[in-house]
Short mmCIF file of C-alpha atoms (C1' of nucleotides) in Angstrom, two decimals:
data_model
loop_
_atom_site.label_atom_id
_atom_site.label_comp_id
_atom_site.label_asym_id
_atom_site.label_seq_id
_atom_site.Cartn_x
_atom_site.Cartn_y
_atom_site.Cartn_z
CA MET A 680 10.59 -9.52 7.45
CA TRP A 681 13.04 -12.17 8.59
CA ASP A 682 14.43 -12.28 5.10
CA MET A 683 15.12 -8.60 5.42
CA ALA A 684 17.16 -9.25 8.53
CA GLN A 685 19.25 -11.73 6.57
CA SER A 686 19.87 -9.39 3.66
CA THR A 687 22.75 -6.99 3.43
CA VAL A 688 20.68 -3.88 2.82
CA PRO A 689 21.60 -1.21 5.36
CA PRO A 690 18.83 0.35 7.46
CA THR A 691 18.79 3.58 5.57
CA GLY A 692 15.01 3.58 5.38
CA PRO A 693 13.82 2.93 8.94
CA GLU A 694 10.19 2.35 7.89
CA LEU A 695 8.89 3.49 11.25
CA GLY A 696 5.42 2.21 10.56
CA ASP A 697 6.34 -1.49 10.57
CA ARG A 698 6.94 -1.99 14.24
CA SER A 699 6.91 -5.79 14.33
CA GLY A 700 9.17 -6.10 11.31
CA LEU A 701 11.52 -3.66 12.94
CA ALA A 702 11.52 -5.60 16.21
CA GLY A 703 11.95 -8.97 14.56
CA ASP A 704 14.85 -7.53 12.64
CA VAL A 705 16.51 -6.39 15.86
CA VAL A 706 15.94 -9.77 17.50
CA GLY A 707 17.67 -11.50 14.60
CA ARG A 708 20.64 -9.18 14.73
CA ILE A 709 21.06 -9.49 18.48
CA THR A 710 20.97 -13.26 18.10
CA HIS A 711 23.75 -13.06 15.52
CA ILE A 712 25.87 -10.74 17.59
CA ALA A 713 25.50 -12.80 20.74
CA SER A 714 26.35 -15.95 18.82
CA ALA A 715 29.52 -14.34 17.50
CA MET A 716 30.41 -13.21 21.01
CA ARG A 717 29.92 -16.69 22.42
CA HIS A 718 32.02 -18.16 19.66
CA HIS A 719 34.84 -15.74 20.29
CA GLN A 720 34.71 -16.21 24.04
CA GLY A 721 34.68 -19.97 23.59
CA THR A 722 37.98 -19.94 21.73
CA GLU A 723 39.52 -17.58 24.29
CA PHE A 724 38.36 -19.76 27.17
CA ALA A 725 39.77 -22.83 25.43
CA GLU A 726 43.17 -21.18 25.44
CA LEU A 727 42.85 -20.90 29.21
CA GLY A 728 41.99 -24.60 29.36
CA LEU A 729 38.40 -23.77 30.25
CA THR A 730 35.06 -24.61 28.69
CA PRO A 731 32.39 -21.90 28.54
CA ALA A 732 30.60 -23.45 31.52
CA THR A 733 33.66 -23.72 33.76
CA ALA A 734 34.72 -20.22 32.75
CA ARG A 735 31.34 -18.89 33.75
CA ALA A 736 31.47 -20.76 37.04
CA LEU A 737 34.88 -19.29 37.82
CA HIS A 738 33.59 -15.90 36.82
CA GLU A 739 30.80 -16.14 39.37
CA LEU A 740 33.16 -17.10 42.20
CA ASP A 741 34.31 -13.96 43.97
CA PRO A 742 37.78 -14.68 45.45
CA ASP A 743 37.00 -12.30 48.29
CA CYS A 744 33.67 -13.89 49.10
CA PRO A 745 33.69 -17.72 48.88
CA LEU A 746 30.35 -19.40 48.22
CA PRO A 747 28.96 -22.82 49.06
CA ALA A 748 28.28 -24.93 45.98
CA ARG A 749 24.55 -24.55 46.53
CA ASP A 750 24.77 -20.80 45.97
CA LEU A 751 26.93 -21.17 42.90
CA ALA A 752 24.27 -23.40 41.38
CA GLU A 753 21.70 -20.73 42.05
CA VAL A 754 23.80 -17.97 40.49
CA LEU A 755 24.48 -20.14 37.46
CA GLY A 756 20.82 -21.05 37.23
CA CYS A 757 21.52 -24.77 37.04
CA ASP A 758 21.12 -27.84 39.22
CA ARG A 759 23.43 -28.57 42.18
CA SER A 760 24.48 -31.82 40.54
CA ASN A 761 26.09 -29.94 37.66
CA VAL A 762 28.17 -27.81 39.97
CA THR A 763 29.90 -30.93 41.24
CA ALA A 764 31.38 -31.66 37.82
CA LEU A 765 32.17 -28.01 37.14
CA VAL A 766 34.03 -27.61 40.42
CA ASP A 767 35.75 -30.96 39.85
CA LYS A 768 37.34 -29.49 36.73
CA LEU A 769 38.19 -26.19 38.36
CA GLU A 770 39.74 -27.99 41.32
CA GLN A 771 41.71 -30.32 39.04
CA ALA A 772 43.03 -27.25 37.25
CA GLY A 773 44.08 -25.82 40.61
CA LEU A 774 41.83 -22.80 40.30
CA VAL A 775 39.40 -23.55 43.10
CA GLU A 776 39.48 -25.46 46.40
CA ARG A 777 36.65 -27.15 48.26
CA ARG A 778 36.64 -26.54 51.99
CA VAL A 779 34.19 -28.07 54.41
CA ASP A 780 32.37 -25.35 56.30
CA PRO A 781 33.10 -25.90 60.01
CA ALA A 782 29.82 -24.22 60.95
CA ASP A 783 27.74 -26.60 58.79
CA ARG A 784 29.68 -29.65 57.80
CA ARG A 785 27.26 -30.46 54.99
CA GLN A 786 28.40 -27.42 53.07
CA LYS A 787 31.57 -27.09 51.03
CA THR A 788 32.86 -23.62 50.49
CA LEU A 789 34.39 -22.83 47.09
CA VAL A 790 37.61 -20.89 47.49
CA VAL A 791 39.43 -19.39 44.51
CA THR A 792 43.17 -20.06 44.62
CA GLU A 793 45.83 -17.53 43.72
CA THR A 794 46.14 -19.09 40.25
CA GLY A 795 42.38 -19.08 40.00
CA ARG A 796 42.35 -15.40 40.83
CA GLN A 797 44.64 -14.68 37.90
CA VAL A 798 42.76 -16.86 35.43
CA ARG A 799 39.50 -15.36 36.60
CA ALA A 800 40.80 -11.87 35.86
CA ARG A 801 41.48 -12.99 32.31
CA VAL A 802 38.04 -14.59 32.09
CA ARG A 803 36.43 -11.33 33.10
CA GLN A 804 38.49 -9.55 30.48
CA VAL A 805 37.30 -11.94 27.78
CA MET A 806 33.69 -11.70 28.92
CA SER A 807 33.64 -7.95 28.45
CA ASP A 808 35.81 -8.02 25.35
CA SER A 809 34.16 -5.64 22.95
CA ARG A 810 36.06 -5.99 19.70
CA LEU A 811 32.76 -6.70 17.98
CA LEU A 812 31.66 -3.20 18.93
CA ALA A 813 34.77 -1.60 17.47
CA GLY A 814 32.80 -0.17 14.56
CA LEU A 815 30.74 2.07 16.80
CA SER A 816 31.75 5.54 17.90
CA THR A 817 31.81 6.23 21.62
CA GLU A 818 28.60 8.19 21.25
CA GLU A 819 26.87 5.35 19.45
CA LEU A 820 28.13 3.00 22.14
CA ALA A 821 26.57 5.21 24.81
CA THR A 822 23.26 5.24 22.93
CA LEU A 823 23.42 1.49 22.50
CA ARG A 824 24.06 1.03 26.19
CA GLU A 825 21.04 3.12 27.08
CA LEU A 826 18.86 1.04 24.78
CA VAL A 827 20.06 -2.41 25.79
CA TRP A 828 19.85 -1.33 29.40
CA LYS A 829 16.26 -0.35 28.91
CA VAL A 830 15.55 -3.66 27.24
CA SER A 831 17.10 -5.80 29.94
CA ASP A 832 15.29 -3.83 32.63
CA GLY A 833 11.95 -4.34 30.99
CA GLY A 834 12.61 -7.94 30.06
CA CYS A 835 14.61 -10.62 31.85
CA PRO A 836 17.78 -9.08 33.30
CA GLU A 837 18.97 -12.13 35.24
CA GLN A 838 17.69 -15.68 35.14
CA CYS A 839 14.47 -14.91 33.29
CA GLU A 840 11.89 -15.61 35.95
CA THR A 841 9.21 -13.49 34.29
CA ASP A 842 8.36 -16.10 31.73
CA MET B 221 33.16 -2.08 35.32
CA TRP B 222 31.50 -5.48 35.07
CA ASP B 223 30.02 -4.90 38.50
CA MET B 224 28.41 -1.80 37.08
CA ALA B 225 26.78 -3.85 34.37
CA GLN B 226 25.29 -6.12 36.99
CA SER B 227 23.93 -3.28 39.11
CA THR B 228 20.50 -1.78 38.67
CA VAL B 229 21.66 1.80 38.26
CA PRO B 230 20.25 3.24 35.03
CA PRO B 231 22.68 4.71 32.50
CA THR B 232 21.78 8.28 33.33
CA GLY B 233 25.43 9.31 33.43
CA PRO B 234 26.92 8.00 30.17
CA GLU B 235 30.53 8.74 31.22
CA LEU B 236 31.65 9.12 27.64
CA GLY B 237 35.30 9.05 28.61
CA ASP B 238 35.36 5.39 29.69
CA ARG B 239 35.07 3.67 26.34
CA SER B 240 36.09 0.18 27.39
CA GLY B 241 33.85 0.21 30.44
CA LEU B 242 31.02 1.36 28.23
CA ALA B 243 31.66 -1.39 25.71
CA GLY B 244 32.06 -4.11 28.31
CA ASP B 245 28.81 -2.98 29.81
CA VAL B 246 27.04 -3.31 26.46
CA VAL B 247 28.55 -6.76 25.89
CA GLY B 248 27.22 -7.94 29.24
CA ARG B 249 23.75 -6.63 28.54
CA ILE B 250 23.59 -8.13 25.08
CA THR B 251 24.65 -11.46 26.56
CA HIS B 252 21.83 -11.24 29.08
CA ILE B 253 19.24 -10.28 26.50
CA ALA B 254 20.26 -13.02 24.09
CA SER B 255 20.19 -15.56 26.89
CA ALA B 256 16.66 -14.52 27.80
CA MET B 257 15.65 -14.76 24.15
CA ARG B 258 17.09 -18.25 23.82
CA HIS B 259 15.33 -19.33 26.99
CA HIS B 260 12.00 -18.01 25.79
CA GLN B 261 12.40 -19.53 22.35
CA GLY B 262 13.39 -22.85 23.88
CA THR B 263 10.14 -23.13 25.81
CA GLU B 264 8.11 -22.10 22.76
CA PHE B 265 9.89 -24.66 20.59
CA ALA B 266 9.30 -27.33 23.21
CA GLU B 267 5.58 -26.70 22.90
CA LEU B 268 5.93 -27.46 19.20
CA GLY B 269 7.74 -30.70 20.08
CA LEU B 270 11.00 -29.25 18.81
CA THR B 271 14.42 -28.71 20.35
CA PRO B 272 16.26 -25.46 19.58
CA ALA B 273 18.46 -27.28 17.08
CA THR B 274 15.65 -29.00 15.19
CA ALA B 275 13.68 -25.74 15.19
CA ARG B 276 16.61 -23.94 13.68
CA ALA B 277 17.07 -26.65 11.07
CA LEU B 278 13.42 -26.42 10.08
CA HIS B 279 13.75 -22.66 9.99
CA GLU B 280 16.56 -22.90 7.46
CA LEU B 281 14.62 -25.23 5.15
CA ASP B 282 12.74 -23.17 2.61
CA PRO B 283 9.63 -25.15 1.60
CA ASP B 284 9.83 -23.60 -1.85
CA CYS B 285 13.47 -24.41 -2.35
CA PRO B 286 14.46 -27.88 -1.02
CA LEU B 287 18.11 -28.36 -0.09
CA PRO B 288 20.39 -31.37 0.01
CA ALA B 289 21.51 -32.25 3.53
CA ARG B 290 25.02 -31.09 2.72
CA ASP B 291 23.79 -27.53 2.17
CA LEU B 292 21.72 -27.54 5.34
CA ALA B 293 24.84 -28.46 7.30
CA GLU B 294 26.61 -25.54 5.75
CA VAL B 295 23.81 -23.09 6.55
CA LEU B 296 23.66 -24.37 10.11
CA GLY B 297 27.41 -24.19 10.42
CA CYS B 298 27.70 -27.74 11.69
CA ASP B 299 28.99 -31.08 10.51
CA ARG B 300 27.03 -33.23 8.02
CA SER B 301 26.83 -36.01 10.60
CA ASN B 302 24.69 -33.85 12.87
CA VAL B 303 22.21 -33.10 10.13
CA THR B 304 21.40 -36.80 9.91
CA ALA B 305 20.08 -36.86 13.48
CA LEU B 306 18.29 -33.54 13.12
CA VAL B 307 16.52 -34.60 9.95
CA ASP B 308 15.73 -37.98 11.54
CA LYS B 309 13.73 -36.15 14.18
CA LEU B 310 12.07 -33.78 11.73
CA GLU B 311 11.15 -36.70 9.51
CA GLN B 312 9.79 -38.71 12.45
CA ALA B 313 7.66 -35.71 13.34
CA GLY B 314 6.37 -35.65 9.78
CA LEU B 315 7.74 -32.19 9.09
CA VAL B 316 10.35 -33.06 6.49
CA GLU B 317 10.88 -35.78 3.89
CA ARG B 318 14.11 -37.16 2.46
CA ARG B 319 14.04 -37.69 -1.28
CA VAL B 320 16.88 -39.19 -3.28
CA ASP B 321 17.97 -36.78 -5.98
CA PRO B 322 17.52 -38.59 -9.34
CA ALA B 323 20.26 -36.47 -10.90
CA ASP B 324 22.82 -37.50 -8.26
CA ARG B 325 21.71 -40.52 -6.29
CA ARG B 326 24.18 -39.78 -3.49
CA GLN B 327 22.25 -36.69 -2.52
CA LYS B 328 19.07 -36.58 -0.49
CA THR B 329 16.87 -33.57 -0.89
CA LEU B 330 15.10 -32.26 2.18
CA VAL B 331 11.48 -31.43 1.42
CA VAL B 332 9.26 -29.64 3.93
CA THR B 333 5.82 -31.28 4.22
CA GLU B 334 2.57 -29.40 4.49
CA THR B 335 2.59 -29.88 8.28
CA GLY B 336 6.21 -28.82 8.31
CA ARG B 337 5.27 -25.69 6.46
CA GLN B 338 2.80 -24.75 9.17
CA VAL B 339 5.12 -25.53 12.07
CA ARG B 340 7.90 -23.65 10.34
CA ALA B 341 5.72 -20.57 10.09
CA ARG B 342 5.25 -20.74 13.84
CA VAL B 343 8.99 -21.25 14.35
CA ARG B 344 9.70 -18.12 12.35
CA GLN B 345 7.19 -16.25 14.44
CA VAL B 346 8.88 -17.35 17.66
CA MET B 347 12.32 -16.54 16.31
CA SER B 348 11.39 -12.95 15.64
CA ASP B 349 9.20 -12.65 18.73
CA SER B 350 10.10 -9.32 20.24
CA ARG B 351 8.25 -9.16 23.54
CA LEU B 352 11.58 -8.46 25.20
CA LEU B 353 11.76 -5.24 23.21
CA ALA B 354 8.29 -4.14 24.25
CA GLY B 355 9.70 -1.44 26.53
CA LEU B 356 11.19 0.48 23.62
CA SER B 357 9.36 3.07 21.59
CA THR B 358 9.26 2.58 17.84
CA GLU B 359 11.82 5.32 17.47
CA GLU B 360 14.17 3.70 19.96
CA LEU B 361 13.68 0.43 18.14
CA ALA B 362 14.70 2.06 14.87
CA THR B 363 17.80 3.52 16.51
CA LEU B 364 18.63 0.15 18.05
CA ARG B 365 18.27 -1.52 14.69
CA GLU B 366 20.69 0.91 13.11
CA LEU B 367 23.23 0.26 15.83
CA VAL B 368 22.99 -3.55 15.92
CA TRP B 369 23.05 -3.56 12.15
CA LYS B 370 26.26 -1.56 12.19
CA VAL B 371 27.75 -3.94 14.74
CA SER B 372 26.91 -7.11 12.85
CA ASP B 373 28.25 -5.61 9.63
CA GLY B 374 31.56 -4.72 11.24
CA GLY B 375 31.79 -7.96 13.18
CA CYS B 376 30.64 -11.45 12.32
CA PRO B 377 27.25 -11.35 10.62
CA GLU B 378 27.00 -15.03 9.74
CA GLN B 379 29.15 -17.93 10.84
CA CYS B 380 31.97 -15.80 12.24
CA GLU B 381 34.76 -16.63 9.83
CA THR B 382 36.70 -13.44 10.62
CA ASP B 383 38.08 -14.79 13.87
"C1'" DT C 402 12.55 -34.67 58.43
"C1'" DA C 403 15.10 -31.35 55.52
"C1'" DT C 404 19.29 -29.97 53.25
"C1'" DT C 405 24.26 -30.34 50.97
"C1'" DG C 406 26.88 -32.45 48.03
"C1'" DT C 407 27.42 -36.45 45.30
"C1'" DT C 408 26.48 -40.27 42.07
"C1'" DA C 409 23.95 -42.52 38.42
"C1'" DT C 410 21.57 -41.83 34.42
"C1'" DA C 411 19.68 -39.72 30.31
"C1'" DC C 412 19.06 -36.47 26.58
"C1'" DT C 413 20.66 -32.62 23.53
"C1'" DC C 414 24.22 -30.65 20.85
"C1'" DT C 415 28.31 -30.93 18.51
"C1'" DA C 416 32.82 -32.89 16.59
"C1'" DT C 417 35.86 -36.57 14.45
"C1'" DA C 418 36.60 -40.73 12.08
"C1'" DA C 419 35.27 -44.60 9.49
"C1'" DC C 420 31.95 -46.74 6.50
"C1'" DT C 421 28.52 -47.08 2.04
"C1'" DA C 422 26.93 -45.95 -2.13
"C1'" DT C 423 27.36 -43.41 -5.54
"C1'" DA C 424 29.96 -40.39 -9.00
"C1'" DT D 745 39.51 -40.83 -6.26
"C1'" DA D 746 36.23 -37.76 -4.33
"C1'" DT D 747 31.68 -36.73 -2.48
"C1'" DA D 748 26.86 -37.40 0.17
"C1'" DG D 749 24.92 -39.39 3.71
"C1'" DT D 750 25.32 -42.42 7.54
"C1'" DT D 751 27.07 -44.68 11.70
"C1'" DA D 752 29.87 -45.02 15.82
"C1'" DT D 753 31.85 -42.69 19.32
"C1'" DA D 754 33.11 -39.01 22.41
"C1'" DG D 755 32.71 -34.86 25.16
"C1'" DA D 756 30.21 -30.72 26.91
"C1'" DG D 757 26.11 -29.12 29.03
"C1'" DT D 758 22.07 -29.80 31.59
"C1'" DA D 759 18.17 -32.30 33.99
"C1'" DT D 760 15.99 -35.74 37.32
"C1'" DA D 761 16.25 -39.14 40.88
"C1'" DA D 762 18.35 -41.51 44.59
"C1'" DC D 763 21.87 -41.68 48.16
"C1'" DA D 764 25.14 -40.49 52.27
"C1'" DA D 765 26.32 -37.30 55.68
"C1'" DT D 766 24.79 -33.76 58.44
"C1'" DA D 767 21.51 -30.66 60.55
#
DNA sequence: TATTGTTATACTCTATAACTATA
DNA sequence: TATAGTTATAGAGTATAACAATA
């Protein structure tokens, strides 16, 4: 069935009986599509002087609602120690500032600068760039959205805790 | 529009007019789903004593059609130098053997062992594991397959050369 | 004593460049 | 000279453990 997923035969015969082959096929395709998306985003981020990880970190930092590093780590689903390096790079690039929280001097609040705000807007643009979906009609897109929505609701929408 | 993708509101109102919002929404969901799939696969591979990269390498090695390392690198879309380390691990685990090609003694053919054959079967199972799609009916699955197929045809099915 | 951010360290993944042994 | 595999090295990404400052 995996071989089928790798072939170039179009899905003209849905073969509704073979549920697991069907599902495995879809899994393979989604993997391919996501990989292509990551690749494309990676090159776009590089043009902004960002790596995928720093871009994602910037993306998660709301300019209107500064977070402590601890919370950013949680949103990113990674360890606090990684956030240090990520924010180091963002700060070096002038996109983010660390500010000691006067209320709790252990915490450092991550504030997006004006430049950071602009770069972040571009990052968000790239992250929802849908050129890969250009081949679908608007109706197909709507159907696809319904289906992927249903999948991510039933599965692991955020950090995949249901494993 | 990205905020919409992050919300928990179901897509009951398709809003067919907003094509780019629709598409960005789908991109975000596909990213989430693929991330969850990678996470799940990673833990399954770990139980087999494999990393995602070694699992993928093993997956690409057809036991009935041994490849030289050069070809594996091409299939994996990575540099030859990486294949050395990957095959080192697979060989250490007793899953693959290197054999010098008598016809061209520069080449080393990668042969999957009997154990490797069994582990690879499990890897293939994990890679097409579709528990995340359990919430879809077989009909929805068929529709989804048609759509993702169409996307990967129009976009970057394999190593994304069309960038 | 518990928590925040940091540092030190290690492992995976990937890329480039230089080396070797063949061809 | 060109190619296959290897080695050395580097950087990104992520994890754990230990530490300083603060609560």
